[in-house]
Amino acid sequence: KTTSQVLGLNGYPVPKFIVNKERSDLNLLTTCLSPHIVHIMFEMFKNASIPSLNKHKPITVSIYEDKEDVTPVGELIKTELHERKFTLGKHHKREVNKDDMIIIEIMDEGGGMPISLVSKIWQFHYTTSNDLDRDTIHGFGMGLPLCKVFAEFNDGELKLVNREGDGVTIMIKLPRTYIV
């Protein structure tokens, strides 16, 4: 909803969003800082919107349990981004394993990106937009790197699978919460 509103306010059409109900469990819960995840979801939907609109294809969202092994989060999390280290201290201890993660998957069929760009997209200030494409909602190179930092801060991960010529799939892994 937020992405649709922001796109509309900035003169962009809104793409079609589909929730893959056959693959999704909409009862899964996560514990996280809500503004972080709202920002991640906005950025991921925004990034998928233009390619999806250009190809006249919907954006598909799935929410499911992760069944892969995940590297445990220990006492420290360090992420090196442009030679700056962000460290969460000892107060941030929680072991995360495969049974405690959910995935929010956002898949577009907008053509993907050239393989030569994939390693650069996590760098702050790297953008695939040229000066003519920049506007109030994209083109500054802050979206993906900041989303990766937010996901890791919430004991999760952000992964991108590029299918050159087909589309991009973003997987947001977050710790699962159980209601007792």
PDB file of N, CA and C in Angstrom, residues 76-175:
ATOM      1  N   LEU A  76      28.606 -10.880  17.729  1.00  0.00           N
ATOM      2  CA  LEU A  76      28.853  -9.699  16.909  1.00  0.00           C
ATOM      3  C   LEU A  76      28.390  -9.919  15.483  1.00  0.00           C
ATOM      4  N   ILE A  77      27.848  -8.866  14.892  1.00  0.00           N
ATOM      5  CA  ILE A  77      27.539  -8.878  13.471  1.00  0.00           C
ATOM      6  C   ILE A  77      28.345  -7.752  12.870  1.00  0.00           C
ATOM      7  N   LYS A  78      29.156  -8.052  11.877  1.00  0.00           N
ATOM      8  CA  LYS A  78      29.948  -7.009  11.228  1.00  0.00           C
ATOM      9  C   LYS A  78      29.623  -6.996   9.747  1.00  0.00           C
ATOM     10  N   THR A  79      29.386  -5.837   9.217  1.00  0.00           N
ATOM     11  CA  THR A  79      29.140  -5.679   7.801  1.00  0.00           C
ATOM     12  C   THR A  79      30.074  -4.604   7.292  1.00  0.00           C
ATOM     13  N   GLU A  80      30.892  -4.937   6.332  1.00  0.00           N
ATOM     14  CA  GLU A  80      31.799  -3.953   5.766  1.00  0.00           C
ATOM     15  C   GLU A  80      31.154  -3.337   4.538  1.00  0.00           C
ATOM     16  N   LEU A  81      30.927  -2.067   4.580  1.00  0.00           N
ATOM     17  CA  LEU A  81      30.354  -1.323   3.465  1.00  0.00           C
ATOM     18  C   LEU A  81      31.203  -0.083   3.263  1.00  0.00           C
ATOM     19  N   HIS A  82      31.888  -0.018   2.145  1.00  0.00           N
ATOM     20  CA  HIS A  82      32.760   1.121   1.840  1.00  0.00           C
ATOM     21  C   HIS A  82      33.709   1.427   2.986  1.00  0.00           C
ATOM     22  N   GLU A  83      34.361   0.403   3.486  1.00  0.00           N
ATOM     23  CA  GLU A  83      35.385   0.497   4.511  1.00  0.00           C
ATOM     24  C   GLU A  83      34.873   0.990   5.856  1.00  0.00           C
ATOM     25  N   ARG A  84      33.568   1.014   6.051  1.00  0.00           N
ATOM     26  CA  ARG A  84      33.010   1.351   7.359  1.00  0.00           C
ATOM     27  C   ARG A  84      32.469   0.073   7.968  1.00  0.00           C
ATOM     28  N   LYS A  85      32.698  -0.112   9.243  1.00  0.00           N
ATOM     29  CA  LYS A  85      32.200  -1.306   9.914  1.00  0.00           C
ATOM     30  C   LYS A  85      31.065  -0.924  10.845  1.00  0.00           C
ATOM     31  N   PHE A  86      29.962  -1.656  10.711  1.00  0.00           N
ATOM     32  CA  PHE A  86      28.835  -1.484  11.596  1.00  0.00           C
ATOM     33  C   PHE A  86      28.827  -2.699  12.511  1.00  0.00           C
ATOM     34  N   THR A  87      28.866  -2.488  13.805  1.00  0.00           N
ATOM     35  CA  THR A  87      28.957  -3.596  14.743  1.00  0.00           C
ATOM     36  C   THR A  87      27.830  -3.500  15.759  1.00  0.00           C
ATOM     37  N   LEU A  88      27.176  -4.610  15.984  1.00  0.00           N
ATOM     38  CA  LEU A  88      26.184  -4.698  17.046  1.00  0.00           C
ATOM     39  C   LEU A  88      26.855  -5.434  18.192  1.00  0.00           C
ATOM     40  N   GLY A  89      26.781  -4.895  19.382  1.00  0.00           N
ATOM     41  CA  GLY A  89      27.538  -5.416  20.517  1.00  0.00           C
ATOM     42  C   GLY A  89      26.966  -6.655  21.160  1.00  0.00           C
ATOM     43  N   LYS A  90      27.523  -7.006  22.324  1.00  0.00           N
ATOM     44  CA  LYS A  90      27.186  -8.234  23.018  1.00  0.00           C
ATOM     45  C   LYS A  90      25.737  -8.281  23.498  1.00  0.00           C
ATOM     46  N   HIS A  91      25.101  -7.129  23.639  1.00  0.00           N
ATOM     47  CA  HIS A  91      23.711  -7.113  24.075  1.00  0.00           C
ATOM     48  C   HIS A  91      22.799  -7.720  23.012  1.00  0.00           C
ATOM     49  N   HIS A  92      23.316  -7.899  21.818  1.00  0.00           N
ATOM     50  CA  HIS A  92      22.517  -8.378  20.697  1.00  0.00           C
ATOM     51  C   HIS A  92      22.847  -9.849  20.438  1.00  0.00           C
ATOM     52  N   LYS A  93      22.416 -10.740  21.343  1.00  0.00           N
ATOM     53  CA  LYS A  93      22.713 -12.167  21.200  1.00  0.00           C
ATOM     54  C   LYS A  93      21.417 -12.915  20.944  1.00  0.00           C
ATOM     55  N   ARG A  94      21.409 -13.645  19.876  1.00  0.00           N
ATOM     56  CA  ARG A  94      20.293 -14.542  19.627  1.00  0.00           C
ATOM     57  C   ARG A  94      20.760 -15.533  18.577  1.00  0.00           C
ATOM     58  N   GLU A  95      20.621 -16.803  18.883  1.00  0.00           N
ATOM     59  CA  GLU A  95      20.969 -17.826  17.911  1.00  0.00           C
ATOM     60  C   GLU A  95      19.788 -17.979  16.961  1.00  0.00           C
ATOM     61  N   VAL A  96      20.066 -17.950  15.690  1.00  0.00           N
ATOM     62  CA  VAL A  96      19.030 -18.085  14.682  1.00  0.00           C
ATOM     63  C   VAL A  96      19.347 -19.339  13.871  1.00  0.00           C
ATOM     64  N   ASN A  97      18.376 -20.245  13.764  1.00  0.00           N
ATOM     65  CA  ASN A  97      18.597 -21.439  12.957  1.00  0.00           C
ATOM     66  C   ASN A  97      17.493 -21.604  11.933  1.00  0.00           C
ATOM     67  N   LYS A  98      17.585 -22.635  11.127  1.00  0.00           N
ATOM     68  CA  LYS A  98      16.662 -22.811  10.013  1.00  0.00           C
ATOM     69  C   LYS A  98      15.202 -22.922  10.443  1.00  0.00           C
ATOM     70  N   ASP A  99      14.962 -23.392  11.653  1.00  0.00           N
ATOM     71  CA  ASP A  99      13.589 -23.534  12.107  1.00  0.00           C
ATOM     72  C   ASP A  99      12.995 -22.218  12.600  1.00  0.00           C
ATOM     73  N   ASP A 100      13.819 -21.198  12.686  1.00  0.00           N
ATOM     74  CA  ASP A 100      13.359 -19.927  13.224  1.00  0.00           C
ATOM     75  C   ASP A 100      13.291 -18.813  12.191  1.00  0.00           C
ATOM     76  N   MET A 101      13.365 -19.134  10.903  1.00  0.00           N
ATOM     77  CA  MET A 101      13.396 -18.097   9.881  1.00  0.00           C
ATOM     78  C   MET A 101      12.188 -18.217   8.948  1.00  0.00           C
ATOM     79  N   ILE A 102      11.718 -17.060   8.507  1.00  0.00           N
ATOM     80  CA  ILE A 102      10.722 -17.009   7.440  1.00  0.00           C
ATOM     81  C   ILE A 102      11.343 -16.229   6.282  1.00  0.00           C
ATOM     82  N   ILE A 103      10.798 -16.424   5.114  1.00  0.00           N
ATOM     83  CA  ILE A 103      11.260 -15.693   3.939  1.00  0.00           C
ATOM     84  C   ILE A 103      10.081 -14.952   3.333  1.00  0.00           C
ATOM     85  N   ILE A 104      10.310 -13.695   3.059  1.00  0.00           N
ATOM     86  CA  ILE A 104       9.380 -12.905   2.260  1.00  0.00           C
ATOM     87  C   ILE A 104      10.064 -12.776   0.905  1.00  0.00           C
ATOM     88  N   GLU A 105       9.452 -13.342  -0.111  1.00  0.00           N
ATOM     89  CA  GLU A 105      10.051 -13.386  -1.440  1.00  0.00           C
ATOM     90  C   GLU A 105       9.283 -12.456  -2.372  1.00  0.00           C
ATOM     91  N   ILE A 106      10.012 -11.593  -3.051  1.00  0.00           N
ATOM     92  CA  ILE A 106       9.420 -10.662  -4.011  1.00  0.00           C
ATOM     93  C   ILE A 106      10.050 -10.967  -5.364  1.00  0.00           C
ATOM     94  N   MET A 107       9.223 -11.417  -6.296  1.00  0.00           N
ATOM     95  CA  MET A 107       9.731 -11.842  -7.591  1.00  0.00           C
ATOM     96  C   MET A 107       9.110 -11.004  -8.702  1.00  0.00           C
ATOM     97  N   ASP A 108       9.988 -10.452  -9.551  1.00  0.00           N
ATOM     98  CA  ASP A 108       9.479  -9.749 -10.727  1.00  0.00           C
ATOM     99  C   ASP A 108       9.931 -10.471 -11.982  1.00  0.00           C
ATOM    100  N   GLU A 109       9.261 -10.186 -13.051  1.00  0.00           N
ATOM    101  CA  GLU A 109       9.615 -10.744 -14.358  1.00  0.00           C
ATOM    102  C   GLU A 109       9.973  -9.596 -15.294  1.00  0.00           C
ATOM    103  N   GLY A 110      10.755  -8.645 -14.766  1.00  0.00           N
ATOM    104  CA  GLY A 110      11.092  -7.439 -15.507  1.00  0.00           C
ATOM    105  C   GLY A 110      12.358  -7.513 -16.329  1.00  0.00           C
ATOM    106  N   GLY A 111      12.919  -8.701 -16.507  1.00  0.00           N
ATOM    107  CA  GLY A 111      14.087  -8.838 -17.364  1.00  0.00           C
ATOM    108  C   GLY A 111      15.410  -9.031 -16.643  1.00  0.00           C
ATOM    109  N   GLY A 112      15.445  -8.796 -15.340  1.00  0.00           N
ATOM    110  CA  GLY A 112      16.701  -8.952 -14.603  1.00  0.00           C
ATOM    111  C   GLY A 112      17.685  -7.847 -14.930  1.00  0.00           C
ATOM    112  N   MET A 113      18.922  -8.042 -14.528  1.00  0.00           N
ATOM    113  CA  MET A 113      19.957  -7.044 -14.788  1.00  0.00           C
ATOM    114  C   MET A 113      21.174  -7.726 -15.381  1.00  0.00           C
ATOM    115  N   PRO A 114      21.989  -6.962 -16.087  1.00  0.00           N
ATOM    116  CA  PRO A 114      23.221  -7.562 -16.613  1.00  0.00           C
ATOM    117  C   PRO A 114      24.064  -8.121 -15.469  1.00  0.00           C
ATOM    118  N   ILE A 115      24.642  -9.281 -15.677  1.00  0.00           N
ATOM    119  CA  ILE A 115      25.419  -9.964 -14.640  1.00  0.00           C
ATOM    120  C   ILE A 115      26.560  -9.087 -14.128  1.00  0.00           C
ATOM    121  N   SER A 116      27.078  -8.199 -14.964  1.00  0.00           N
ATOM    122  CA  SER A 116      28.196  -7.334 -14.564  1.00  0.00           C
ATOM    123  C   SER A 116      27.806  -6.338 -13.474  1.00  0.00           C
ATOM    124  N   LEU A 117      26.517  -6.087 -13.274  1.00  0.00           N
ATOM    125  CA  LEU A 117      26.069  -5.121 -12.269  1.00  0.00           C
ATOM    126  C   LEU A 117      25.815  -5.742 -10.900  1.00  0.00           C
ATOM    127  N   VAL A 118      25.579  -7.036 -10.853  1.00  0.00           N
ATOM    128  CA  VAL A 118      25.122  -7.691  -9.623  1.00  0.00           C
ATOM    129  C   VAL A 118      26.067  -7.473  -8.447  1.00  0.00           C
ATOM    130  N   SER A 119      27.365  -7.542  -8.652  1.00  0.00           N
ATOM    131  CA  SER A 119      28.298  -7.381  -7.530  1.00  0.00           C
ATOM    132  C   SER A 119      28.372  -5.939  -7.036  1.00  0.00           C
ATOM    133  N   LYS A 120      27.926  -4.980  -7.833  1.00  0.00           N
ATOM    134  CA  LYS A 120      28.024  -3.559  -7.468  1.00  0.00           C
ATOM    135  C   LYS A 120      26.802  -3.032  -6.720  1.00  0.00           C
ATOM    136  N   ILE A 121      25.668  -3.704  -6.825  1.00  0.00           N
ATOM    137  CA  ILE A 121      24.419  -3.131  -6.322  1.00  0.00           C
ATOM    138  C   ILE A 121      24.350  -2.996  -4.809  1.00  0.00           C
ATOM    139  N   TRP A 122      25.231  -3.688  -4.073  1.00  0.00           N
ATOM    140  CA  TRP A 122      25.222  -3.592  -2.615  1.00  0.00           C
ATOM    141  C   TRP A 122      26.106  -2.456  -2.117  1.00  0.00           C
ATOM    142  N   GLN A 123      26.762  -1.732  -3.006  1.00  0.00           N
ATOM    143  CA  GLN A 123      27.639  -0.623  -2.623  1.00  0.00           C
ATOM    144  C   GLN A 123      26.813   0.653  -2.462  1.00  0.00           C
ATOM    145  N   PHE A 124      27.041   1.357  -1.356  1.00  0.00           N
ATOM    146  CA  PHE A 124      26.382   2.645  -1.182  1.00  0.00           C
ATOM    147  C   PHE A 124      26.777   3.591  -2.309  1.00  0.00           C
ATOM    148  N   HIS A 125      25.816   4.334  -2.799  1.00  0.00           N
ATOM    149  CA  HIS A 125      25.953   5.354  -3.853  1.00  0.00           C
ATOM    150  C   HIS A 125      26.168   4.785  -5.250  1.00  0.00           C
ATOM    151  N   TYR A 126      26.159   3.462  -5.412  1.00  0.00           N
ATOM    152  CA  TYR A 126      26.183   2.904  -6.757  1.00  0.00           C
ATOM    153  C   TYR A 126      24.747   2.875  -7.261  1.00  0.00           C
ATOM    154  N   THR A 127      24.513   3.363  -8.454  1.00  0.00           N
ATOM    155  CA  THR A 127      23.177   3.358  -9.027  1.00  0.00           C
ATOM    156  C   THR A 127      23.239   2.934 -10.482  1.00  0.00           C
ATOM    157  N   THR A 128      22.199   2.277 -10.913  1.00  0.00           N
ATOM    158  CA  THR A 128      22.094   1.909 -12.322  1.00  0.00           C
ATOM    159  C   THR A 128      21.420   3.025 -13.118  1.00  0.00           C
ATOM    160  N   SER A 129      20.921   4.038 -12.427  1.00  0.00           N
ATOM    161  CA  SER A 129      20.266   5.164 -13.086  1.00  0.00           C
ATOM    162  C   SER A 129      21.292   6.170 -13.582  1.00  0.00           C
ATOM    163  N   ASN A 130      20.971   6.798 -14.690  1.00  0.00           N
ATOM    164  CA  ASN A 130      21.810   7.917 -15.120  1.00  0.00           C
ATOM    165  C   ASN A 130      21.182   9.207 -14.613  1.00  0.00           C
ATOM    166  N   ASP A 131      21.843  10.326 -14.817  1.00  0.00           N
ATOM    167  CA  ASP A 131      21.355  11.596 -14.289  1.00  0.00           C
ATOM    168  C   ASP A 131      19.951  11.942 -14.776  1.00  0.00           C
ATOM    169  N   LEU A 132      19.588  11.531 -15.965  1.00  0.00           N
ATOM    170  CA  LEU A 132      18.258  11.829 -16.500  1.00  0.00           C
ATOM    171  C   LEU A 132      17.167  10.988 -15.854  1.00  0.00           C
ATOM    172  N   ASP A 133      17.529   9.806 -15.336  1.00  0.00           N
ATOM    173  CA  ASP A 133      16.546   8.903 -14.714  1.00  0.00           C
ATOM    174  C   ASP A 133      16.266   9.219 -13.254  1.00  0.00           C
ATOM    175  N   ARG A 134      17.136   9.965 -12.620  1.00  0.00           N
ATOM    176  CA  ARG A 134      16.970  10.223 -11.179  1.00  0.00           C
ATOM    177  C   ARG A 134      15.763  11.110 -10.931  1.00  0.00           C
ATOM    178  N   ASP A 135      15.027  10.756  -9.911  1.00  0.00           N
ATOM    179  CA  ASP A 135      13.899  11.585  -9.490  1.00  0.00           C
ATOM    180  C   ASP A 135      13.778  11.466  -7.977  1.00  0.00           C
ATOM    181  N   THR A 136      12.644  11.847  -7.446  1.00  0.00           N
ATOM    182  CA  THR A 136      12.494  11.893  -5.994  1.00  0.00           C
ATOM    183  C   THR A 136      12.440  10.527  -5.331  1.00  0.00           C
ATOM    184  N   ILE A 137      12.257   9.445  -6.096  1.00  0.00           N
ATOM    185  CA  ILE A 137      12.131   8.137  -5.448  1.00  0.00           C
ATOM    186  C   ILE A 137      13.172   7.109  -5.853  1.00  0.00           C
ATOM    187  N   HIS A 138      14.008   7.391  -6.833  1.00  0.00           N
ATOM    188  CA  HIS A 138      15.048   6.408  -7.132  1.00  0.00           C
ATOM    189  C   HIS A 138      16.244   7.042  -7.824  1.00  0.00           C
ATOM    190  N   GLY A 139      17.359   6.297  -7.758  1.00  0.00           N
ATOM    191  CA  GLY A 139      18.544   6.705  -8.488  1.00  0.00           C
ATOM    192  C   GLY A 139      19.681   7.240  -7.643  1.00  0.00           C
ATOM    193  N   PHE A 140      19.650   7.047  -6.325  1.00  0.00           N
ATOM    194  CA  PHE A 140      20.696   7.604  -5.467  1.00  0.00           C
ATOM    195  C   PHE A 140      21.640   6.555  -4.894  1.00  0.00           C
ATOM    196  N   GLY A 141      21.355   5.273  -5.102  1.00  0.00           N
ATOM    197  CA  GLY A 141      22.259   4.215  -4.654  1.00  0.00           C
ATOM    198  C   GLY A 141      22.258   3.969  -3.159  1.00  0.00           C
ATOM    199  N   MET A 142      21.166   4.273  -2.497  1.00  0.00           N
ATOM    200  CA  MET A 142      21.077   4.054  -1.054  1.00  0.00           C
ATOM    201  C   MET A 142      20.126   2.908  -0.694  1.00  0.00           C
ATOM    202  N   GLY A 143      19.184   2.594  -1.559  1.00  0.00           N
ATOM    203  CA  GLY A 143      18.119   1.654  -1.241  1.00  0.00           C
ATOM    204  C   GLY A 143      18.578   0.262  -0.859  1.00  0.00           C
ATOM    205  N   LEU A 144      19.217  -0.454  -1.765  1.00  0.00           N
ATOM    206  CA  LEU A 144      19.614  -1.833  -1.478  1.00  0.00           C
ATOM    207  C   LEU A 144      20.626  -1.955  -0.350  1.00  0.00           C
ATOM    208  N   PRO A 145      21.689  -1.143  -0.334  1.00  0.00           N
ATOM    209  CA  PRO A 145      22.634  -1.278   0.779  1.00  0.00           C
ATOM    210  C   PRO A 145      21.995  -1.013   2.146  1.00  0.00           C
ATOM    211  N   LEU A 146      21.144  -0.011   2.225  1.00  0.00           N
ATOM    212  CA  LEU A 146      20.484   0.303   3.489  1.00  0.00           C
ATOM    213  C   LEU A 146      19.520  -0.815   3.890  1.00  0.00           C
ATOM    214  N   CYS A 147      18.830  -1.387   2.931  1.00  0.00           N
ATOM    215  CA  CYS A 147      17.933  -2.507   3.224  1.00  0.00           C
ATOM    216  C   CYS A 147      18.703  -3.706   3.754  1.00  0.00           C
ATOM    217  N   LYS A 148      19.882  -3.948   3.214  1.00  0.00           N
ATOM    218  CA  LYS A 148      20.718  -5.055   3.696  1.00  0.00           C
ATOM    219  C   LYS A 148      21.130  -4.818   5.150  1.00  0.00           C
ATOM    220  N   VAL A 149      21.502  -3.587   5.479  1.00  0.00           N
ATOM    221  CA  VAL A 149      21.865  -3.240   6.855  1.00  0.00           C
ATOM    222  C   VAL A 149      20.657  -3.433   7.780  1.00  0.00           C
ATOM    223  N   PHE A 150      19.472  -2.968   7.367  1.00  0.00           N
ATOM    224  CA  PHE A 150      18.260  -3.123   8.180  1.00  0.00           C
ATOM    225  C   PHE A 150      17.931  -4.597   8.401  1.00  0.00           C
ATOM    226  N   ALA A 151      18.030  -5.415   7.360  1.00  0.00           N
ATOM    227  CA  ALA A 151      17.732  -6.848   7.505  1.00  0.00           C
ATOM    228  C   ALA A 151      18.689  -7.493   8.499  1.00  0.00           C
ATOM    229  N   GLU A 152      19.980  -7.189   8.381  1.00  0.00           N
ATOM    230  CA  GLU A 152      20.973  -7.774   9.293  1.00  0.00           C
ATOM    231  C   GLU A 152      20.783  -7.271  10.721  1.00  0.00           C
ATOM    232  N   PHE A 153      20.393  -6.017  10.889  1.00  0.00           N
ATOM    233  CA  PHE A 153      20.131  -5.481  12.225  1.00  0.00           C
ATOM    234  C   PHE A 153      19.003  -6.249  12.908  1.00  0.00           C
ATOM    235  N   ASN A 154      18.051  -6.728  12.111  1.00  0.00           N
ATOM    236  CA  ASN A 154      16.909  -7.485  12.634  1.00  0.00           C
ATOM    237  C   ASN A 154      17.162  -8.991  12.623  1.00  0.00           C
ATOM    238  N   ASP A 155      18.450  -9.396  12.689  1.00  0.00           N
ATOM    239  CA  ASP A 155      18.860 -10.802  12.713  1.00  0.00           C
ATOM    240  C   ASP A 155      18.461 -11.560  11.456  1.00  0.00           C
ATOM    241  N   GLY A 156      18.364 -10.857  10.343  1.00  0.00           N
ATOM    242  CA  GLY A 156      17.968 -11.491   9.098  1.00  0.00           C
ATOM    243  C   GLY A 156      19.005 -11.328   8.002  1.00  0.00           C
ATOM    244  N   GLU A 157      18.572 -11.580   6.799  1.00  0.00           N
ATOM    245  CA  GLU A 157      19.416 -11.475   5.615  1.00  0.00           C
ATOM    246  C   GLU A 157      18.587 -10.914   4.474  1.00  0.00           C
ATOM    247  N   LEU A 158      19.272 -10.361   3.515  1.00  0.00           N
ATOM    248  CA  LEU A 158      18.641  -9.916   2.275  1.00  0.00           C
ATOM    249  C   LEU A 158      19.453 -10.520   1.144  1.00  0.00           C
ATOM    250  N   LYS A 159      18.795 -11.319   0.316  1.00  0.00           N
ATOM    251  CA  LYS A 159      19.472 -11.963  -0.806  1.00  0.00           C
ATOM    252  C   LYS A 159      18.773 -11.591  -2.097  1.00  0.00           C
ATOM    253  N   LEU A 160      19.554 -11.532  -3.148  1.00  0.00           N
ATOM    254  CA  LEU A 160      19.025 -11.223  -4.463  1.00  0.00           C
ATOM    255  C   LEU A 160      19.440 -12.328  -5.422  1.00  0.00           C
ATOM    256  N   VAL A 161      18.479 -12.837  -6.172  1.00  0.00           N
ATOM    257  CA  VAL A 161      18.758 -13.812  -7.219  1.00  0.00           C
ATOM    258  C   VAL A 161      18.401 -13.138  -8.537  1.00  0.00           C
ATOM    259  N   ASN A 162      19.413 -12.916  -9.360  1.00  0.00           N
ATOM    260  CA  ASN A 162      19.221 -12.292 -10.658  1.00  0.00           C
ATOM    261  C   ASN A 162      19.034 -13.371 -11.713  1.00  0.00           C
ATOM    262  N   ARG A 163      17.972 -13.251 -12.480  1.00  0.00           N
ATOM    263  CA  ARG A 163      17.732 -14.154 -13.592  1.00  0.00           C
ATOM    264  C   ARG A 163      17.803 -13.300 -14.862  1.00  0.00           C
ATOM    265  N   GLU A 164      19.033 -13.107 -15.343  1.00  0.00           N
ATOM    266  CA  GLU A 164      19.250 -12.208 -16.477  1.00  0.00           C
ATOM    267  C   GLU A 164      18.350 -12.612 -17.646  1.00  0.00           C
ATOM    268  N   GLY A 165      17.642 -11.623 -18.184  1.00  0.00           N
ATOM    269  CA  GLY A 165      16.705 -11.858 -19.265  1.00  0.00           C
ATOM    270  C   GLY A 165      15.321 -12.237 -18.788  1.00  0.00           C
ATOM    271  N   ASP A 166      15.166 -12.560 -17.496  1.00  0.00           N
ATOM    272  CA  ASP A 166      13.882 -13.000 -16.957  1.00  0.00           C
ATOM    273  C   ASP A 166      13.378 -12.072 -15.846  1.00  0.00           C
ATOM    274  N   GLY A 167      14.155 -11.911 -14.778  1.00  0.00           N
ATOM    275  CA  GLY A 167      13.707 -11.080 -13.677  1.00  0.00           C
ATOM    276  C   GLY A 167      14.616 -11.180 -12.474  1.00  0.00           C
ATOM    277  N   VAL A 168      14.155 -10.621 -11.366  1.00  0.00           N
ATOM    278  CA  VAL A 168      14.915 -10.604 -10.115  1.00  0.00           C
ATOM    279  C   VAL A 168      14.014 -11.124  -9.005  1.00  0.00           C
ATOM    280  N   THR A 169      14.604 -11.932  -8.116  1.00  0.00           N
ATOM    281  CA  THR A 169      13.904 -12.382  -6.918  1.00  0.00           C
ATOM    282  C   THR A 169      14.683 -11.896  -5.711  1.00  0.00           C
ATOM    283  N   ILE A 170      13.995 -11.209  -4.822  1.00  0.00           N
ATOM    284  CA  ILE A 170      14.570 -10.750  -3.560  1.00  0.00           C
ATOM    285  C   ILE A 170      14.020 -11.640  -2.457  1.00  0.00           C
ATOM    286  N   MET A 171      14.898 -12.117  -1.573  1.00  0.00           N
ATOM    287  CA  MET A 171      14.477 -12.923  -0.433  1.00  0.00           C
ATOM    288  C   MET A 171      14.892 -12.210   0.846  1.00  0.00           C
ATOM    289  N   ILE A 172      13.908 -11.849   1.636  1.00  0.00           N
ATOM    290  CA  ILE A 172      14.138 -11.209   2.921  1.00  0.00           C
ATOM    291  C   ILE A 172      13.930 -12.288   3.979  1.00  0.00           C
ATOM    292  N   LYS A 173      15.015 -12.684   4.650  1.00  0.00           N
ATOM    293  CA  LYS A 173      14.933 -13.697   5.708  1.00  0.00           C
ATOM    294  C   LYS A 173      14.868 -12.974   7.043  1.00  0.00           C
ATOM    295  N   LEU A 174      13.897 -13.363   7.862  1.00  0.00           N
ATOM    296  CA  LEU A 174      13.719 -12.761   9.180  1.00  0.00           C
ATOM    297  C   LEU A 174      13.417 -13.854  10.211  1.00  0.00           C
ATOM    298  N   PRO A 175      13.799 -13.613  11.468  1.00  0.00           N
ATOM    299  CA  PRO A 175      13.504 -14.596  12.518  1.00  0.00           C
ATOM    300  C   PRO A 175      11.992 -14.785  12.698  1.00  0.00           C
TER     301      PRO A 175
END
